[in-house]
Amino acid sequence: DLFSGIEKQGVHAIAQANEDVIDVEIMLDAKGLDINIKRKQPRIDIAAFEQRSAGVELVFWEAKLFINPEVRAKEPASPKVVGQIEEYKKVLHARQTEVLSSYERVAKNLVEIAEMSGNVRILGPAIRAVAEGEKLRMSSANVGLVIFGFDADQKAEGGIGHKHFEKLKKELGSKSVRTCGRADGLKLCLLG
């Protein structure tokens, strides 16, 4: 709760900078699933469509401030956010059919709303493609982490954040971790 207000402001800035963000503050329903997770209704920060050569992928992002202790851990422990992302992956895998169906419907609804607004509401091409019938896909690895709220010295090799960022990239995959000092203008792309 200590960081949530600033993190949510960052999520808003990221959503505004990415026209294919389709949802924010997504509650995942793990009730009734036979999976081992701590929370039965975990929340992930951002859902976005990403156009790839093989089609449109649904990707998710957890957003954290650099000062949030959940992005750091002393060796050999993993940062808390790694476990959090693994839980998201488990729920998304178990609910994949429902999630994809829901976001296909959301895409259609958003296009209708945009048309009602006289296209003042801007939507990305991937959202429009799914609304027009392109199949939406999702792989279990489509959960990334974006960390913001630091300066260049903290990110630089030898800086206080560098070793933590590298550890997260090693545990989650280098393409799954985005680090950007400011959330304003940050472009999301998992680059499957």
PDB file of C-alpha atoms in Angstrom:
ATOM      1  CA  ASP A   1       0.000   0.000   0.000  1.00  0.00           C
ATOM      2  CA  LEU A   2       2.929   2.323   0.659  1.00  0.00           C
ATOM      3  CA  PHE A   3       3.850   2.463  -3.045  1.00  0.00           C
ATOM      4  CA  SER A   4       0.493   1.761  -4.684  1.00  0.00           C
ATOM      5  CA  GLY A   5      -0.497   5.372  -5.388  1.00  0.00           C
ATOM      6  CA  ILE A   6       2.691   6.197  -7.272  1.00  0.00           C
ATOM      7  CA  GLU A   7       2.748   2.791  -8.985  1.00  0.00           C
ATOM      8  CA  LYS A   8      -0.836   3.299 -10.161  1.00  0.00           C
ATOM      9  CA  GLN A   9       0.090   6.728 -11.553  1.00  0.00           C
ATOM     10  CA  GLY A  10       2.869   4.989 -13.485  1.00  0.00           C
ATOM     11  CA  VAL A  11       0.449   2.347 -14.765  1.00  0.00           C
ATOM     12  CA  HIS A  12      -1.834   5.132 -15.990  1.00  0.00           C
ATOM     13  CA  ALA A  13       1.063   6.837 -17.797  1.00  0.00           C
ATOM     14  CA  ILE A  14       2.094   3.538 -19.419  1.00  0.00           C
ATOM     15  CA  ALA A  15      -1.485   2.822 -20.517  1.00  0.00           C
ATOM     16  CA  GLN A  16      -1.724   6.268 -22.114  1.00  0.00           C
ATOM     17  CA  ALA A  17       1.538   5.696 -24.022  1.00  0.00           C
ATOM     18  CA  ASN A  18       0.426   2.316 -25.452  1.00  0.00           C
ATOM     19  CA  GLU A  19      -2.645   2.311 -27.681  1.00  0.00           C
ATOM     20  CA  ASP A  20      -2.924  -1.480 -27.549  1.00  0.00           C
ATOM     21  CA  VAL A  21      -3.340  -1.592 -23.744  1.00  0.00           C
ATOM     22  CA  ILE A  22      -6.771  -3.124 -23.328  1.00  0.00           C
ATOM     23  CA  ASP A  23      -7.144  -3.290 -19.542  1.00  0.00           C
ATOM     24  CA  VAL A  24      -5.584  -2.249 -16.247  1.00  0.00           C
ATOM     25  CA  GLU A  25      -5.925  -3.576 -12.707  1.00  0.00           C
ATOM     26  CA  ILE A  26      -7.017  -7.032 -13.784  1.00  0.00           C
ATOM     27  CA  MET A  27      -8.306  -9.345 -11.080  1.00  0.00           C
ATOM     28  CA  LEU A  28      -7.599 -12.975 -11.886  1.00  0.00           C
ATOM     29  CA  ASP A  29      -9.976 -15.529 -10.391  1.00  0.00           C
ATOM     30  CA  ALA A  30      -8.139 -18.494  -8.900  1.00  0.00           C
ATOM     31  CA  LYS A  31     -11.057 -19.735  -6.812  1.00  0.00           C
ATOM     32  CA  GLY A  32     -11.836 -23.367  -7.460  1.00  0.00           C
ATOM     33  CA  LEU A  33      -8.564 -24.021  -9.267  1.00  0.00           C
ATOM     34  CA  ASP A  34      -6.345 -26.867  -8.150  1.00  0.00           C
ATOM     35  CA  ILE A  35      -3.138 -24.823  -8.191  1.00  0.00           C
ATOM     36  CA  ASN A  36      -0.802 -23.814  -5.398  1.00  0.00           C
ATOM     37  CA  ILE A  37      -0.910 -20.028  -5.011  1.00  0.00           C
ATOM     38  CA  LYS A  38      -1.098 -17.654  -2.054  1.00  0.00           C
ATOM     39  CA  ARG A  39      -3.896 -15.339  -3.229  1.00  0.00           C
ATOM     40  CA  LYS A  40      -7.194 -16.519  -4.686  1.00  0.00           C
ATOM     41  CA  GLN A  41      -7.791 -13.222  -6.497  1.00  0.00           C
ATOM     42  CA  PRO A  42      -4.399 -11.879  -7.566  1.00  0.00           C
ATOM     43  CA  ARG A  43      -4.327  -8.577  -9.487  1.00  0.00           C
ATOM     44  CA  ILE A  44      -2.047  -7.809 -12.385  1.00  0.00           C
ATOM     45  CA  ASP A  45      -1.486  -4.252 -13.559  1.00  0.00           C
ATOM     46  CA  ILE A  46      -1.710  -4.191 -17.368  1.00  0.00           C
ATOM     47  CA  ALA A  47      -3.132  -6.281 -20.213  1.00  0.00           C
ATOM     48  CA  ALA A  48      -2.139  -5.419 -23.774  1.00  0.00           C
ATOM     49  CA  PHE A  49      -2.443  -6.829 -27.265  1.00  0.00           C
ATOM     50  CA  GLU A  50       0.793  -7.240 -29.170  1.00  0.00           C
ATOM     51  CA  GLN A  51       0.895  -7.721 -32.929  1.00  0.00           C
ATOM     52  CA  ARG A  52       3.397 -10.394 -33.920  1.00  0.00           C
ATOM     53  CA  SER A  53       4.125 -12.125 -37.199  1.00  0.00           C
ATOM     54  CA  ALA A  54       2.048 -15.143 -36.110  1.00  0.00           C
ATOM     55  CA  GLY A  55      -0.904 -13.026 -34.922  1.00  0.00           C
ATOM     56  CA  VAL A  56      -2.088 -11.001 -31.954  1.00  0.00           C
ATOM     57  CA  GLU A  57      -0.843 -12.053 -28.529  1.00  0.00           C
ATOM     58  CA  LEU A  58      -2.388 -11.131 -25.193  1.00  0.00           C
ATOM     59  CA  VAL A  59       0.390 -10.055 -22.837  1.00  0.00           C
ATOM     60  CA  PHE A  60       0.330  -8.955 -19.207  1.00  0.00           C
ATOM     61  CA  TRP A  61       2.619  -6.672 -17.243  1.00  0.00           C
ATOM     62  CA  GLU A  62       3.220  -6.215 -13.553  1.00  0.00           C
ATOM     63  CA  ALA A  63       4.436  -2.689 -12.752  1.00  0.00           C
ATOM     64  CA  LYS A  64       6.657  -1.882  -9.793  1.00  0.00           C
ATOM     65  CA  LEU A  65       8.468   1.157  -8.529  1.00  0.00           C
ATOM     66  CA  PHE A  66      12.204   0.696  -8.106  1.00  0.00           C
ATOM     67  CA  ILE A  67      11.883   1.577  -4.400  1.00  0.00           C
ATOM     68  CA  ASN A  68       9.407  -1.272  -3.868  1.00  0.00           C
ATOM     69  CA  PRO A  69      11.295  -3.963  -1.907  1.00  0.00           C
ATOM     70  CA  GLU A  70       9.421  -6.690  -3.828  1.00  0.00           C
ATOM     71  CA  VAL A  71      11.870  -6.231  -6.753  1.00  0.00           C
ATOM     72  CA  ARG A  72      14.935  -7.066  -4.646  1.00  0.00           C
ATOM     73  CA  ALA A  73      16.217 -10.004  -2.587  1.00  0.00           C
ATOM     74  CA  LYS A  74      19.545 -11.068  -1.173  1.00  0.00           C
ATOM     75  CA  GLU A  75      21.125 -14.173  -2.695  1.00  0.00           C
ATOM     76  CA  PRO A  76      20.064 -16.932  -2.946  1.00  0.00           C
ATOM     77  CA  ALA A  77      16.433 -15.825  -2.471  1.00  0.00           C
ATOM     78  CA  SER A  78      14.247 -14.678  -5.349  1.00  0.00           C
ATOM     79  CA  PRO A  79      12.549 -11.284  -5.234  1.00  0.00           C
ATOM     80  CA  LYS A  80       8.917 -11.513  -4.124  1.00  0.00           C
ATOM     81  CA  VAL A  81       7.723 -10.230  -7.516  1.00  0.00           C
ATOM     82  CA  VAL A  82       9.103 -13.380  -9.209  1.00  0.00           C
ATOM     83  CA  GLY A  83       6.728 -15.554  -7.177  1.00  0.00           C
ATOM     84  CA  GLN A  84       3.918 -13.119  -7.862  1.00  0.00           C
ATOM     85  CA  ILE A  85       4.461 -13.400 -11.628  1.00  0.00           C
ATOM     86  CA  GLU A  86       4.647 -17.205 -11.417  1.00  0.00           C
ATOM     87  CA  GLU A  87       1.250 -17.179  -9.684  1.00  0.00           C
ATOM     88  CA  TYR A  88      -0.202 -15.020 -12.467  1.00  0.00           C
ATOM     89  CA  LYS A  89       1.119 -17.477 -15.045  1.00  0.00           C
ATOM     90  CA  LYS A  90      -0.504 -20.418 -13.253  1.00  0.00           C
ATOM     91  CA  VAL A  91      -3.907 -18.733 -13.083  1.00  0.00           C
ATOM     92  CA  LEU A  92      -3.715 -17.491 -16.681  1.00  0.00           C
ATOM     93  CA  HIS A  93      -2.792 -20.958 -17.886  1.00  0.00           C
ATOM     94  CA  ALA A  94      -5.701 -22.530 -15.995  1.00  0.00           C
ATOM     95  CA  ARG A  95      -8.170 -19.865 -17.194  1.00  0.00           C
ATOM     96  CA  GLN A  96      -6.750 -19.350 -20.691  1.00  0.00           C
ATOM     97  CA  THR A  97      -9.934 -20.137 -22.629  1.00  0.00           C
ATOM     98  CA  GLU A  98     -12.096 -17.807 -20.508  1.00  0.00           C
ATOM     99  CA  VAL A  99      -9.495 -15.030 -20.534  1.00  0.00           C
ATOM    100  CA  LEU A 100      -9.065 -15.095 -24.318  1.00  0.00           C
ATOM    101  CA  SER A 101     -12.812 -15.165 -24.916  1.00  0.00           C
ATOM    102  CA  SER A 102     -13.333 -12.270 -22.532  1.00  0.00           C
ATOM    103  CA  TYR A 103     -10.677 -10.072 -24.152  1.00  0.00           C
ATOM    104  CA  GLU A 104     -11.979 -10.830 -27.638  1.00  0.00           C
ATOM    105  CA  ARG A 105     -15.349  -9.517 -26.425  1.00  0.00           C
ATOM    106  CA  VAL A 106     -13.702  -6.491 -24.772  1.00  0.00           C
ATOM    107  CA  ALA A 107     -11.940  -5.631 -28.053  1.00  0.00           C
ATOM    108  CA  LYS A 108     -15.272  -5.641 -29.898  1.00  0.00           C
ATOM    109  CA  ASN A 109     -16.861  -3.494 -27.195  1.00  0.00           C
ATOM    110  CA  LEU A 110     -14.011  -0.972 -27.262  1.00  0.00           C
ATOM    111  CA  VAL A 111     -14.267  -0.608 -31.037  1.00  0.00           C
ATOM    112  CA  GLU A 112     -18.006   0.040 -30.716  1.00  0.00           C
ATOM    113  CA  ILE A 113     -17.362   2.625 -27.989  1.00  0.00           C
ATOM    114  CA  ALA A 114     -14.667   4.288 -30.105  1.00  0.00           C
ATOM    115  CA  GLU A 115     -17.089   4.508 -33.021  1.00  0.00           C
ATOM    116  CA  MET A 116     -19.763   6.041 -30.744  1.00  0.00           C
ATOM    117  CA  SER A 117     -17.220   8.661 -29.701  1.00  0.00           C
ATOM    118  CA  GLY A 118     -16.641   9.629 -33.301  1.00  0.00           C
ATOM    119  CA  ASN A 119     -13.267   7.869 -33.003  1.00  0.00           C
ATOM    120  CA  VAL A 120     -12.076  10.358 -30.397  1.00  0.00           C
ATOM    121  CA  ARG A 121     -11.164   7.279 -28.358  1.00  0.00           C
ATOM    122  CA  ILE A 122      -7.958   6.010 -29.990  1.00  0.00           C
ATOM    123  CA  LEU A 123      -7.466   2.262 -30.238  1.00  0.00           C
ATOM    124  CA  GLY A 124      -4.418   0.398 -31.405  1.00  0.00           C
ATOM    125  CA  PRO A 125      -4.334  -1.733 -34.551  1.00  0.00           C
ATOM    126  CA  ALA A 126      -4.045  -4.991 -32.609  1.00  0.00           C
ATOM    127  CA  ILE A 127      -7.264  -4.259 -30.697  1.00  0.00           C
ATOM    128  CA  ARG A 128      -9.040  -3.434 -33.959  1.00  0.00           C
ATOM    129  CA  ALA A 129      -7.690  -6.610 -35.603  1.00  0.00           C
ATOM    130  CA  VAL A 130      -9.082  -8.817 -32.825  1.00  0.00           C
ATOM    131  CA  ALA A 131     -12.409  -6.962 -32.899  1.00  0.00           C
ATOM    132  CA  GLU A 132     -12.590  -7.680 -36.631  1.00  0.00           C
ATOM    133  CA  GLY A 133     -12.076 -11.399 -36.091  1.00  0.00           C
ATOM    134  CA  GLU A 134      -8.340 -12.069 -35.855  1.00  0.00           C
ATOM    135  CA  LYS A 135      -7.779 -14.858 -33.338  1.00  0.00           C
ATOM    136  CA  LEU A 136      -6.259 -13.783 -30.031  1.00  0.00           C
ATOM    137  CA  ARG A 137      -3.511 -16.011 -28.630  1.00  0.00           C
ATOM    138  CA  MET A 138      -1.733 -16.256 -25.292  1.00  0.00           C
ATOM    139  CA  SER A 139       1.272 -18.262 -24.182  1.00  0.00           C
ATOM    140  CA  SER A 140       2.031 -18.975 -20.556  1.00  0.00           C
ATOM    141  CA  ALA A 141       5.203 -16.874 -20.749  1.00  0.00           C
ATOM    142  CA  ASN A 142       3.307 -13.685 -21.615  1.00  0.00           C
ATOM    143  CA  VAL A 143       3.721 -11.994 -18.239  1.00  0.00           C
ATOM    144  CA  GLY A 144       6.366  -9.308 -18.002  1.00  0.00           C
ATOM    145  CA  LEU A 145       7.659  -6.932 -15.363  1.00  0.00           C
ATOM    146  CA  VAL A 146       8.190  -3.220 -15.801  1.00  0.00           C
ATOM    147  CA  ILE A 147      10.185  -1.313 -13.195  1.00  0.00           C
ATOM    148  CA  PHE A 148      10.290   2.477 -13.144  1.00  0.00           C
ATOM    149  CA  GLY A 149      11.136   5.344 -10.815  1.00  0.00           C
ATOM    150  CA  PHE A 150      14.938   5.451 -10.794  1.00  0.00           C
ATOM    151  CA  ASP A 151      17.741   7.513 -12.316  1.00  0.00           C
ATOM    152  CA  ALA A 152      20.502   6.631 -14.777  1.00  0.00           C
ATOM    153  CA  ASP A 153      23.118   6.236 -12.010  1.00  0.00           C
ATOM    154  CA  GLN A 154      20.966   3.648 -10.252  1.00  0.00           C
ATOM    155  CA  LYS A 155      20.573   1.608 -13.462  1.00  0.00           C
ATOM    156  CA  ALA A 156      24.191   1.886 -14.629  1.00  0.00           C
ATOM    157  CA  GLU A 157      26.574  -0.994 -14.065  1.00  0.00           C
ATOM    158  CA  GLY A 158      27.754  -0.681 -10.476  1.00  0.00           C
ATOM    159  CA  GLY A 159      24.635   1.329  -9.581  1.00  0.00           C
ATOM    160  CA  ILE A 160      22.346   0.237  -6.785  1.00  0.00           C
ATOM    161  CA  GLY A 161      19.733  -1.167  -9.181  1.00  0.00           C
ATOM    162  CA  HIS A 162      21.927  -2.871 -11.747  1.00  0.00           C
ATOM    163  CA  LYS A 163      22.466  -6.148  -9.886  1.00  0.00           C
ATOM    164  CA  HIS A 164      18.769  -6.359  -9.006  1.00  0.00           C
ATOM    165  CA  PHE A 165      17.691  -5.762 -12.608  1.00  0.00           C
ATOM    166  CA  GLU A 166      20.139  -8.402 -13.830  1.00  0.00           C
ATOM    167  CA  LYS A 167      18.898 -10.918 -11.263  1.00  0.00           C
ATOM    168  CA  LEU A 168      15.291 -10.330 -12.351  1.00  0.00           C
ATOM    169  CA  LYS A 169      16.251 -10.731 -16.020  1.00  0.00           C
ATOM    170  CA  LYS A 170      17.996 -14.006 -15.189  1.00  0.00           C
ATOM    171  CA  GLU A 171      14.981 -15.361 -13.289  1.00  0.00           C
ATOM    172  CA  LEU A 172      12.175 -14.066 -15.529  1.00  0.00           C
ATOM    173  CA  GLY A 173      13.956 -13.848 -18.885  1.00  0.00           C
ATOM    174  CA  SER A 174      15.641 -10.797 -20.339  1.00  0.00           C
ATOM    175  CA  LYS A 175      12.734  -9.999 -22.698  1.00  0.00           C
ATOM    176  CA  SER A 176      10.274 -10.149 -19.810  1.00  0.00           C
ATOM    177  CA  VAL A 177      11.837  -7.348 -17.763  1.00  0.00           C
ATOM    178  CA  ARG A 178      11.623  -3.699 -18.819  1.00  0.00           C
ATOM    179  CA  THR A 179      13.368  -1.010 -16.821  1.00  0.00           C
ATOM    180  CA  CYS A 180      12.704   2.640 -17.471  1.00  0.00           C
ATOM    181  CA  GLY A 181      13.459   5.555 -15.190  1.00  0.00           C
ATOM    182  CA  ARG A 182      10.140   7.252 -15.959  1.00  0.00           C
ATOM    183  CA  ALA A 183       6.811   5.633 -16.744  1.00  0.00           C
ATOM    184  CA  ASP A 184       5.802   8.520 -19.032  1.00  0.00           C
ATOM    185  CA  GLY A 185       6.091   7.406 -22.650  1.00  0.00           C
ATOM    186  CA  LEU A 186       7.271   3.862 -21.833  1.00  0.00           C
ATOM    187  CA  LYS A 187       6.460   1.550 -24.734  1.00  0.00           C
ATOM    188  CA  LEU A 188       5.564  -2.040 -23.902  1.00  0.00           C
ATOM    189  CA  CYS A 189       6.595  -4.941 -26.075  1.00  0.00           C
ATOM    190  CA  LEU A 190       7.406  -8.444 -24.889  1.00  0.00           C
ATOM    191  CA  LEU A 191       8.960  -9.267 -28.282  1.00  0.00           C
ATOM    192  CA  GLY A 192       7.961 -12.922 -27.874  1.00  0.00           C
TER     193      GLY A 192
END
